[in-house]
PDB file of C-alpha atoms and ligand atoms in Angstrom:
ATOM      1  CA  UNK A   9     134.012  92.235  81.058  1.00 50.00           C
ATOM      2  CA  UNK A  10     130.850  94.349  79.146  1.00 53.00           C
ATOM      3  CA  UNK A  11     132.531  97.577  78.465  1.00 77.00           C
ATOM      4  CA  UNK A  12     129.400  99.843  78.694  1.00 93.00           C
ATOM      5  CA  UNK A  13     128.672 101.808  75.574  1.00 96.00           C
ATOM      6  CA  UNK A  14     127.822 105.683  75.064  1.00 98.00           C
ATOM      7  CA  UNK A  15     124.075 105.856  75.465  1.00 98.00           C
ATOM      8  CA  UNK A  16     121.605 108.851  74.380  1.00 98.00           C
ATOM      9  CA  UNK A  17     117.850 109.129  74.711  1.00 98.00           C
ATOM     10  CA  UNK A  18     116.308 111.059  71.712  1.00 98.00           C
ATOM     11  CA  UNK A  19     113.304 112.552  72.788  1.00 98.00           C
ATOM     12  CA  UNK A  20     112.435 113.431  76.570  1.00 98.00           C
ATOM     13  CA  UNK A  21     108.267 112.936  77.223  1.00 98.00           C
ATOM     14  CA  UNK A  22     107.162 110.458  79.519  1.00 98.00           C
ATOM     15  CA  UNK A  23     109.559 107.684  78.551  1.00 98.00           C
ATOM     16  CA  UNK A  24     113.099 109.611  77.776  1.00 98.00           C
ATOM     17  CA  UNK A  25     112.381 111.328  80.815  1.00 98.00           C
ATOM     18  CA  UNK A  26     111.929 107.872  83.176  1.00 98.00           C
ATOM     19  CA  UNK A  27     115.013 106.395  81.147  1.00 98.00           C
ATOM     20  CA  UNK A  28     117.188 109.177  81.680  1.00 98.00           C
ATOM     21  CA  UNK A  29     116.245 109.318  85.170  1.00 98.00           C
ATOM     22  CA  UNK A  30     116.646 105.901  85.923  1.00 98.00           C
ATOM     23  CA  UNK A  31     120.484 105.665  84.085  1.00 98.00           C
ATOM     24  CA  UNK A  32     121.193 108.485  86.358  1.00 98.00           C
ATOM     25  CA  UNK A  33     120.012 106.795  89.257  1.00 98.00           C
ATOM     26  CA  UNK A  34     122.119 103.350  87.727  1.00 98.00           C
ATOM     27  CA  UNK A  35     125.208 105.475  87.731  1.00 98.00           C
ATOM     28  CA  UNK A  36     124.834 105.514  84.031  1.00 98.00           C
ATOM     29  CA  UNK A  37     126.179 108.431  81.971  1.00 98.00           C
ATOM     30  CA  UNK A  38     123.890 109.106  79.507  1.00 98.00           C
ATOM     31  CA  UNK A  39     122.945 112.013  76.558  1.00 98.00           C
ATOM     32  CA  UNK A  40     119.580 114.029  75.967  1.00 98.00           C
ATOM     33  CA  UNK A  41     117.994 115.485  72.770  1.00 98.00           C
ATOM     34  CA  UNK A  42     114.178 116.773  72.247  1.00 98.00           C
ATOM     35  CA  UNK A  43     113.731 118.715  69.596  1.00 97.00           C
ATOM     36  CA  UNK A  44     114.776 121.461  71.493  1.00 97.00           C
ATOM     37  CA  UNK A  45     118.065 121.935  73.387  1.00 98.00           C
ATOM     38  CA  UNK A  46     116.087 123.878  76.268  1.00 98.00           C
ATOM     39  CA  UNK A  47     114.535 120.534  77.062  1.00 98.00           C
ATOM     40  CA  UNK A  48     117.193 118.667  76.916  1.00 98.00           C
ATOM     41  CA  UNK A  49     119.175 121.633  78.988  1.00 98.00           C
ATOM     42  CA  UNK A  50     116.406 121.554  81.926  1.00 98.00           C
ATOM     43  CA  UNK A  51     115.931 117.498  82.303  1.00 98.00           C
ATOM     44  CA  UNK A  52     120.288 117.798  82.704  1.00 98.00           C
ATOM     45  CA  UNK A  53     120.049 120.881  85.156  1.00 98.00           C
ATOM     46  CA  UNK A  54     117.212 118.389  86.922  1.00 98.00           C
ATOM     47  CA  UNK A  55     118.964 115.363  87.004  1.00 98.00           C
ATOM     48  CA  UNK A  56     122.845 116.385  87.280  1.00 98.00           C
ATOM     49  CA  UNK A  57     126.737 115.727  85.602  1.00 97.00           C
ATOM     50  CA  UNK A  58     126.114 112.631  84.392  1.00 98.00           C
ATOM     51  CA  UNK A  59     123.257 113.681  81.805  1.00 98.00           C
ATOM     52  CA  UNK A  60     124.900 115.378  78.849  1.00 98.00           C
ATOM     53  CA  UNK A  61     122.179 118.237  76.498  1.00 98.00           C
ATOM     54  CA  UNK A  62     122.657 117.810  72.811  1.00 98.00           C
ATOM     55  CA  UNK A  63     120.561 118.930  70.053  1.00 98.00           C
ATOM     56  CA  UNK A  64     119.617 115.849  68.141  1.00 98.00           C
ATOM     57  CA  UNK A  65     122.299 115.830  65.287  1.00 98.00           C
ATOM     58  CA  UNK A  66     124.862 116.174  67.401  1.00 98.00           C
ATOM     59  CA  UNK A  67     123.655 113.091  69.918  1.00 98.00           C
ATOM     60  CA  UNK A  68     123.848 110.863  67.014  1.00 98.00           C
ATOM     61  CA  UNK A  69     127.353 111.457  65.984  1.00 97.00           C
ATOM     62  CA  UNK A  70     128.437 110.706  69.352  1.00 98.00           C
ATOM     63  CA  UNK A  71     126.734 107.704  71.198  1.00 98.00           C
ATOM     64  CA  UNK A  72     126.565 104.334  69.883  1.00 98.00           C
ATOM     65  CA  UNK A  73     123.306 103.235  71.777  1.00 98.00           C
ATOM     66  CA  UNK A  74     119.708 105.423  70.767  1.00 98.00           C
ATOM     67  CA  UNK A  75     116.763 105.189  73.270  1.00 98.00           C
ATOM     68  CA  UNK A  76     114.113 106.193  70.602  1.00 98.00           C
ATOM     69  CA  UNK A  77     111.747 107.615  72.864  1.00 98.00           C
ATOM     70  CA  UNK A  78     109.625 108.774  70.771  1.00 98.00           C
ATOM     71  CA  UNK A  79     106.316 107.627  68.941  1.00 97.00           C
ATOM     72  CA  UNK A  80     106.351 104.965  66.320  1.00 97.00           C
ATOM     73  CA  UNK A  81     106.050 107.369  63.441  1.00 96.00           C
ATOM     74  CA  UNK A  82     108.662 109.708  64.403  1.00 97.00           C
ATOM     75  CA  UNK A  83     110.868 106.826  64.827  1.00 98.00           C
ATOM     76  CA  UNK A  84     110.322 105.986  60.988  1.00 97.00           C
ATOM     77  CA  UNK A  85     111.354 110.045  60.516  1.00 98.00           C
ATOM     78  CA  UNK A  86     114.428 109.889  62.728  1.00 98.00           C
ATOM     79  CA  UNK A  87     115.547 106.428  60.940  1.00 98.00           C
ATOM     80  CA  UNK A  88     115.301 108.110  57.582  1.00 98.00           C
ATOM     81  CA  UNK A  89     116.446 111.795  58.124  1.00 98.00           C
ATOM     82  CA  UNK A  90     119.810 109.973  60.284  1.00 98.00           C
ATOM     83  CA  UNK A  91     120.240 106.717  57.646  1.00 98.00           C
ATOM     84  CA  UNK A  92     123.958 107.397  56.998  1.00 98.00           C
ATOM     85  CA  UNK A  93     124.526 108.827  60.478  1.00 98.00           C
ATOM     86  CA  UNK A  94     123.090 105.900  61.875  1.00 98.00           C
ATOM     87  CA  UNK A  95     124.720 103.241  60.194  1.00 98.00           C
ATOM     88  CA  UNK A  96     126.161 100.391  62.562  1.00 98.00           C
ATOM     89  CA  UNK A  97     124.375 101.988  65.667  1.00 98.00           C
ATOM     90  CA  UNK A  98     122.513 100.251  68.202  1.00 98.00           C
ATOM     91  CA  UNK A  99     118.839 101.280  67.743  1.00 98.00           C
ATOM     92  CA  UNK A 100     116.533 100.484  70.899  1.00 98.00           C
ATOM     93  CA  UNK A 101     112.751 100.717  70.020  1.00 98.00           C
ATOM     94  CA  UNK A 102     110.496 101.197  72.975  1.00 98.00           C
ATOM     95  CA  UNK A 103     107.519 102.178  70.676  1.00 98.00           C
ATOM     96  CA  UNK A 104     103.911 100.810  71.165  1.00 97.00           C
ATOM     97  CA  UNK A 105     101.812 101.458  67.571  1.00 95.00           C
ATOM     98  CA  UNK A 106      99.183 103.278  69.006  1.00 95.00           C
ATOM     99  CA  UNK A 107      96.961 105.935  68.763  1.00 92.00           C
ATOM    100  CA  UNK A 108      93.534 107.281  70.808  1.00 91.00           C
ATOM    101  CA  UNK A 109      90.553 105.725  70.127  1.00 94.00           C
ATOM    102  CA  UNK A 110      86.893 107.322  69.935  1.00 93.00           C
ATOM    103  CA  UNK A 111      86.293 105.438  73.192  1.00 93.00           C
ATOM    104  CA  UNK A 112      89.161 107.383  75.271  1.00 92.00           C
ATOM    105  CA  UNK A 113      91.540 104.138  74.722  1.00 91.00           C
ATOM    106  CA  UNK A 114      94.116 103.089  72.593  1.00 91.00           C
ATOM    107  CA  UNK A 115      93.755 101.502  69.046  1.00 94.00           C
ATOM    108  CA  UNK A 116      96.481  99.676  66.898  1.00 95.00           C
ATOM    109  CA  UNK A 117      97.533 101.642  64.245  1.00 96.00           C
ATOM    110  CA  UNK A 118      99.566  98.834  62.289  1.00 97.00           C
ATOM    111  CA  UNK A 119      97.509  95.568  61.318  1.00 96.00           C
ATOM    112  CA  UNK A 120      96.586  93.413  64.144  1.00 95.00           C
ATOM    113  CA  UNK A 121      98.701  90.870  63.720  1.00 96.00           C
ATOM    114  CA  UNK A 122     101.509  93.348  63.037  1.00 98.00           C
ATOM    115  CA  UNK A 123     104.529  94.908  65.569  1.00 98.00           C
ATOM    116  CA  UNK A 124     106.572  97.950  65.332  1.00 98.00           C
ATOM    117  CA  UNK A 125     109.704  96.001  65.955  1.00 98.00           C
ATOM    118  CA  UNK A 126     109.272  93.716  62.597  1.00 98.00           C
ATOM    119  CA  UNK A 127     108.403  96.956  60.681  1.00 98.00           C
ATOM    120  CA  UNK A 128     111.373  99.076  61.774  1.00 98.00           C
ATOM    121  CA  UNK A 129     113.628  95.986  61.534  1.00 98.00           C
ATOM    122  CA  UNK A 130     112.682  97.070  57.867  1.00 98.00           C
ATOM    123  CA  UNK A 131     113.742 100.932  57.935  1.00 98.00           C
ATOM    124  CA  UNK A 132     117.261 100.074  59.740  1.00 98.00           C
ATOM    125  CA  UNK A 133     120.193 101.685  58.580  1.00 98.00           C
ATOM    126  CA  UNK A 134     122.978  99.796  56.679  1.00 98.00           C
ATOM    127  CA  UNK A 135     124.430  97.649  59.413  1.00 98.00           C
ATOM    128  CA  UNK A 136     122.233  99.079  62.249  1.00 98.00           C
ATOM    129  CA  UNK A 137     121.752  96.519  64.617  1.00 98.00           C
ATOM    130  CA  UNK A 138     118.186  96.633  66.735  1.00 98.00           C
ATOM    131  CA  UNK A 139     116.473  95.904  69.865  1.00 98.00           C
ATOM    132  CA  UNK A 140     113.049  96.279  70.806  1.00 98.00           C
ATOM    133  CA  UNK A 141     113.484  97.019  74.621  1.00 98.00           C
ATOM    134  CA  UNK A 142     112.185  99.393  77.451  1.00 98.00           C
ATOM    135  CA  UNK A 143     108.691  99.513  76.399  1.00 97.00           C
ATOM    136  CA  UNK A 144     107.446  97.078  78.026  1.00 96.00           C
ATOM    137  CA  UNK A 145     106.016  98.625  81.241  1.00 97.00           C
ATOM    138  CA  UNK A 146     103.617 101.783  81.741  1.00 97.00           C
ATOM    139  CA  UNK A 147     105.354 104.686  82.619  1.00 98.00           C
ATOM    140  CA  UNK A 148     104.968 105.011  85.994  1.00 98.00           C
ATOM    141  CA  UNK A 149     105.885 101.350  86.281  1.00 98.00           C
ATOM    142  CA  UNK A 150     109.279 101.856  84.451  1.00 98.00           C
ATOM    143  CA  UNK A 151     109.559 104.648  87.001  1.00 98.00           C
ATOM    144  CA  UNK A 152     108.102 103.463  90.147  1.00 98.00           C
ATOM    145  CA  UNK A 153     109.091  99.953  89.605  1.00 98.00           C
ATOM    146  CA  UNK A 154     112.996  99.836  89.320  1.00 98.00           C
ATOM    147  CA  UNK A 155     115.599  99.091  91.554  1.00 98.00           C
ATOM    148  CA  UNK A 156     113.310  96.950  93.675  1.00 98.00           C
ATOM    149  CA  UNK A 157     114.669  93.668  95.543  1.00 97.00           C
ATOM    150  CA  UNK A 158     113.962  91.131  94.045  1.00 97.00           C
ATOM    151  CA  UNK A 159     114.156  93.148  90.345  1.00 98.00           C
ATOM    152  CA  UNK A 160     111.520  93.400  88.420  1.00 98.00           C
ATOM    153  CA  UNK A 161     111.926  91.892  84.782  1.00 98.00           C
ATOM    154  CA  UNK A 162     112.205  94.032  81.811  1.00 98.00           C
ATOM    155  CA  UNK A 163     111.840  92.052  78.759  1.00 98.00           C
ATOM    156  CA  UNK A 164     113.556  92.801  75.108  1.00 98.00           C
ATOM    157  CA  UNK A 165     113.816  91.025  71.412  1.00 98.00           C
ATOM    158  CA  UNK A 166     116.845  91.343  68.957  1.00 98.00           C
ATOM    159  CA  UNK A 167     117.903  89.668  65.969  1.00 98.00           C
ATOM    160  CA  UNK A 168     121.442  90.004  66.581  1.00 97.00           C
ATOM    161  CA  UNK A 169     122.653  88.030  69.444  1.00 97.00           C
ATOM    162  CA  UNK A 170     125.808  90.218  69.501  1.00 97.00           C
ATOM    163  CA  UNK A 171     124.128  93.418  71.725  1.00 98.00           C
ATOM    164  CA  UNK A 172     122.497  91.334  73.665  1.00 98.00           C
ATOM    165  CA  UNK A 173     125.415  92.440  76.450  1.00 97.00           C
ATOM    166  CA  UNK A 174     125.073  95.765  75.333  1.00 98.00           C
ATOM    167  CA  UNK A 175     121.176  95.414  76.104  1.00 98.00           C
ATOM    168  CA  UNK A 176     121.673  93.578  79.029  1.00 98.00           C
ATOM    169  CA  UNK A 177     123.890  96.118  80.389  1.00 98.00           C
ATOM    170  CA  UNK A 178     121.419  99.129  79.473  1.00 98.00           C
ATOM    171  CA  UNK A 179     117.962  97.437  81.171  1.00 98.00           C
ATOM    172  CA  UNK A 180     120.296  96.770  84.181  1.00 98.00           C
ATOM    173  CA  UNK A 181     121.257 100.201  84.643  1.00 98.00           C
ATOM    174  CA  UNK A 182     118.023 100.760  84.574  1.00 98.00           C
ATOM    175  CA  UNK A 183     117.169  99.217  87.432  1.00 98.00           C
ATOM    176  CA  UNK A 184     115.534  96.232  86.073  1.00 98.00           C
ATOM    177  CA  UNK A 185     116.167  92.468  85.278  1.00 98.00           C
ATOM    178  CA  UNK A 186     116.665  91.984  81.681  1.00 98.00           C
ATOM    179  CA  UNK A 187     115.107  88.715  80.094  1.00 97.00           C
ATOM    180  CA  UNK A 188     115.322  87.785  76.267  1.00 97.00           C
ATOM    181  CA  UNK A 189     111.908  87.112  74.888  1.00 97.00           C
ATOM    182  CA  UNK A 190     113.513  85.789  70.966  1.00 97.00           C
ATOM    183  CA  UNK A 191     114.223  87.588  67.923  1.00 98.00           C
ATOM    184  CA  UNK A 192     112.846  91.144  66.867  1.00 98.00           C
ATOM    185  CA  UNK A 193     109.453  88.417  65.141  1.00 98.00           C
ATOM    186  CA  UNK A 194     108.379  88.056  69.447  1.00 97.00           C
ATOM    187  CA  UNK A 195     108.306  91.816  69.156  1.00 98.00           C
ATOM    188  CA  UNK A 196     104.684  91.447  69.373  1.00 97.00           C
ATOM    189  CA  UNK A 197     104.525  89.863  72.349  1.00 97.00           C
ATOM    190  CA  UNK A 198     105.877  92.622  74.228  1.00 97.00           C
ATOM    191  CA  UNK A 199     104.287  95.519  72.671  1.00 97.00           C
ATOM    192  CA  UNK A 200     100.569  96.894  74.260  1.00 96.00           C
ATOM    193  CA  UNK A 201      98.040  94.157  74.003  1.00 95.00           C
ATOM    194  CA  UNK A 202     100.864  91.385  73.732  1.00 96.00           C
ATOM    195  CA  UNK A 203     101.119  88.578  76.398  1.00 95.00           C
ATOM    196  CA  UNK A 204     104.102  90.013  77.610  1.00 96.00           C
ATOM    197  CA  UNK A 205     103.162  93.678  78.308  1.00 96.00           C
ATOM    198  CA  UNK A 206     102.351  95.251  81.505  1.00 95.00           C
ATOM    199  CA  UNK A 207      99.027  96.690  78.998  1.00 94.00           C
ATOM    200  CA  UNK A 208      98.523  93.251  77.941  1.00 93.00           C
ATOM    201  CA  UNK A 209      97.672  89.721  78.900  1.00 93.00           C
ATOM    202  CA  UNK A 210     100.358  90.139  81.235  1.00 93.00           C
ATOM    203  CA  UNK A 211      98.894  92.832  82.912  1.00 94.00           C
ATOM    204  CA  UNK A 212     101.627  93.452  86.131  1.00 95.00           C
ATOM    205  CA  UNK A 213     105.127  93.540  86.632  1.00 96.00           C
ATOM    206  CA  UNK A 214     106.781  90.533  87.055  1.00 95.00           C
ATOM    207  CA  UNK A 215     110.101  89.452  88.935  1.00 97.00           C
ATOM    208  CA  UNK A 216     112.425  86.526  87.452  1.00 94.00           C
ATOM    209  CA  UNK A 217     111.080  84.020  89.627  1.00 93.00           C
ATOM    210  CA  UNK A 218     107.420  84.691  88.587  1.00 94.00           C
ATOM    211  CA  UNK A 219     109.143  84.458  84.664  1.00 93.00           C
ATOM    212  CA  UNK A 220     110.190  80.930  85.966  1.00 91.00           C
ATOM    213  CA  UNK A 221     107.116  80.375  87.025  1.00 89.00           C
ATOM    214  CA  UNK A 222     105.548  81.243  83.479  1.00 87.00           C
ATOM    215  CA  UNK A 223     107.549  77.578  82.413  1.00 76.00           C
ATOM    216  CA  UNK A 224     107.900  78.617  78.996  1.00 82.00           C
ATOM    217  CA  UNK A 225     111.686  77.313  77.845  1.00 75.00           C
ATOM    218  CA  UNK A 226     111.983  80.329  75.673  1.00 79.00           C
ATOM    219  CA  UNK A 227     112.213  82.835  78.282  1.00 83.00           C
ATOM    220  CA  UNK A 228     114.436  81.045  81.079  1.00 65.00           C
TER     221      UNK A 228
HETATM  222  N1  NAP B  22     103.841 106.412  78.036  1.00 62.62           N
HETATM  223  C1  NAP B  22     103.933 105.122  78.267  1.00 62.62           C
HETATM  224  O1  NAP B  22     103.434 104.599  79.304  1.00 62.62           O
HETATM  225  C2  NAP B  22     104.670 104.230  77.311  1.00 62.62           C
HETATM  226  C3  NAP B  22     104.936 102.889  77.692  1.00 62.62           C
HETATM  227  C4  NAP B  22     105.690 102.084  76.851  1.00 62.62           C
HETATM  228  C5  NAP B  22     106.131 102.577  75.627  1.00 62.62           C
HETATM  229  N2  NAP B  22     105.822 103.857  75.254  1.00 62.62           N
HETATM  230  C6  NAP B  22     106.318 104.318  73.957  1.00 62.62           C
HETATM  231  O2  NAP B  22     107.393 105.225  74.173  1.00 62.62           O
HETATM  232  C7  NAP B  22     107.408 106.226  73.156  1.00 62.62           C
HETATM  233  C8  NAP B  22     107.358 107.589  73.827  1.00 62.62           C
HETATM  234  O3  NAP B  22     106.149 107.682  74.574  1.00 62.62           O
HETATM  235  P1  NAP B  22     105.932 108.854  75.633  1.00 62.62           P
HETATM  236  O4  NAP B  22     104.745 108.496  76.433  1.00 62.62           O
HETATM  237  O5  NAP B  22     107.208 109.134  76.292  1.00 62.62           O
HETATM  238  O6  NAP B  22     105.544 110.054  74.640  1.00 62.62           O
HETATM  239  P2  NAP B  22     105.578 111.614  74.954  1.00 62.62           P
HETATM  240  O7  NAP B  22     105.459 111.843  76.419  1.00 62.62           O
HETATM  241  O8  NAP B  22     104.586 112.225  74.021  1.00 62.62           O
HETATM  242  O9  NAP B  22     107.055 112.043  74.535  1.00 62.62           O
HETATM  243  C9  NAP B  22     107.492 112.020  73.219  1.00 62.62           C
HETATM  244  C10 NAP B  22     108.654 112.972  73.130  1.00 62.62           C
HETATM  245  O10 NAP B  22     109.223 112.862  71.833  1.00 62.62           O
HETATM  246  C11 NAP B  22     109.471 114.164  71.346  1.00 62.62           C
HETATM  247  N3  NAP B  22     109.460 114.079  69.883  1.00 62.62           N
HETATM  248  C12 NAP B  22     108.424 113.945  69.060  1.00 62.62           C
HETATM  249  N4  NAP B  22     108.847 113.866  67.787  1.00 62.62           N
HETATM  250  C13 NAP B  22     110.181 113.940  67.831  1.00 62.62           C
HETATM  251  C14 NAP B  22     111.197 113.921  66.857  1.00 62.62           C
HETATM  252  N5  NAP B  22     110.907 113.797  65.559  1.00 62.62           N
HETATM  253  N6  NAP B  22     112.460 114.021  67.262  1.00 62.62           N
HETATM  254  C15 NAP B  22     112.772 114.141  68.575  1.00 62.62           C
HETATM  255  N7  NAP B  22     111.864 114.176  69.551  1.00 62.62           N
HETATM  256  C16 NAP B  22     110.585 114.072  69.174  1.00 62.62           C
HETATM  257  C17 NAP B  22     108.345 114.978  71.894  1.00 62.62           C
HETATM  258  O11 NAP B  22     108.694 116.337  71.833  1.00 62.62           O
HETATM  259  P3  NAP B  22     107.577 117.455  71.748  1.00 62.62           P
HETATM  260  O12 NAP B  22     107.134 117.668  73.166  1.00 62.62           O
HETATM  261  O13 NAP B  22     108.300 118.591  71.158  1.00 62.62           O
HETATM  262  O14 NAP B  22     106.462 116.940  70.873  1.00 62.62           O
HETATM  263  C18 NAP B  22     108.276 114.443  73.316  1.00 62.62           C
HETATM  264  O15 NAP B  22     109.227 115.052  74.147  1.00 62.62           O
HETATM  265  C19 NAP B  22     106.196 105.945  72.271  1.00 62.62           C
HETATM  266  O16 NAP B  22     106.621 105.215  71.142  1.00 62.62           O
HETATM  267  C20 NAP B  22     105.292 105.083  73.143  1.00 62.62           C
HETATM  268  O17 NAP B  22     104.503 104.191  72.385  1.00 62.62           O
HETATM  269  C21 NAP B  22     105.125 104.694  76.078  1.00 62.62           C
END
């Protein structure tokens, strides 16, 4: 039996706030930290009991699992301001590098043939064990698109094959279909412009059957 481990979301914009939402609507008891408490505070009085306000510092000490919802360089700042805190945690990295471009769309801001999973896989605290998960969608797809029958697939890379329960457990809670894409090195894959990614070659949401479909062993 997966015994389901204490979850927080650290930072509440568009992708905390869909995560959050979606645990809640999974049954899924789950903590909130922005950098304020007030936001934290309203997204609980919004969503109900099961969504528990902490100031950051405190949400660290007491889950096990961090939603990182945050951009890629603040997840550098939260790895290395929490390193001891952090230490044997579960680190879930939804982050696509990106910034604006002049053009009014996105532009790496890693190398090309770079991901933010490989180069946070570097910052992890001792023992810190990481998945690159929940970032796969657009917002309003990670919203709009869960708890739908037949489930639409979210997909996630890890190194360590022992969370991939734990990561299993937290996509499905979330309303989606969780499928294993390889270690944090296919992080690329499922990052914006990767093969994988709703803002990629993928371009749509896709159910298990259509992943079957894909006939790539890997992913079955
Ligand atoms: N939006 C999408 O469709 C999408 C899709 C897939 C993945 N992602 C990824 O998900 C992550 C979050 O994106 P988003 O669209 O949700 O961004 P967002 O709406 O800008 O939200 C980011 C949140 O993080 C907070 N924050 C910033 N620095 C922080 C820090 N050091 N500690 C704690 N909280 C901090 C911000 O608070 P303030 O308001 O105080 O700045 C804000 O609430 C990014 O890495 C992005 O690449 C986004």
């Amino acid at each position: 039996m997966n015994t389901k481990l204490k979850v927080a979301v650290i930072g509440l914009g568009n992708i905390g706030t869909a995560v959050a939402t979606n645990l809640v609507k999974g049954n899924r008891a789950v903590i909130v930290a922005d950098r304020t408490i007030e936001k934290a505070s309203a997204l609980s009085q919004k969503l109900g009991s099961l969504v528990q306000p902490m100031d950051i510092a405190s949400a660290i000490k007491e889950a096990d699992v961090f939603v990182f919802a945050v951009w890629f360089n603040a997840i550098k700042e939260l790895l290395n301001t929490y390193a001891t805190e952090l230490e044997g945690k579960i680190i879930v990295d939804p982050s696509n590098p990106i910034a604006p471009d002049e053009k009014g769309g996105f532009k790496k801001i890693i190398g090309q043939t770079e991901s933010a999973g490989e180069i946070i896989a570097e910052l992890l605290p001792k023992n810190a064990k990481l998945a690159k998960a929940l970032g796969t969608l657009g917002v309003a797809s990670l919203a709009n698109a869960a708890f739908q029958k037949p489930a639409n697939v979210l997909f996630y890379a890890t190194d360590d094959g022992s969370i991939n329960a734990d990561i299993e457990q937290l996509i499905l809670d979330n309303g989606f279909e969780p499928v294993r894409v390889g270690g944090i090195d296919q992080s690329i894959r499922i990052e914006v412009f990767g093969d994988l990614h709703e803002f990629g070659a993928l371009g749509k949401t896709i159910t298990k059957d259509e992943v079957t479909q894909l006939a790539e062993p890997s992913l079955q």
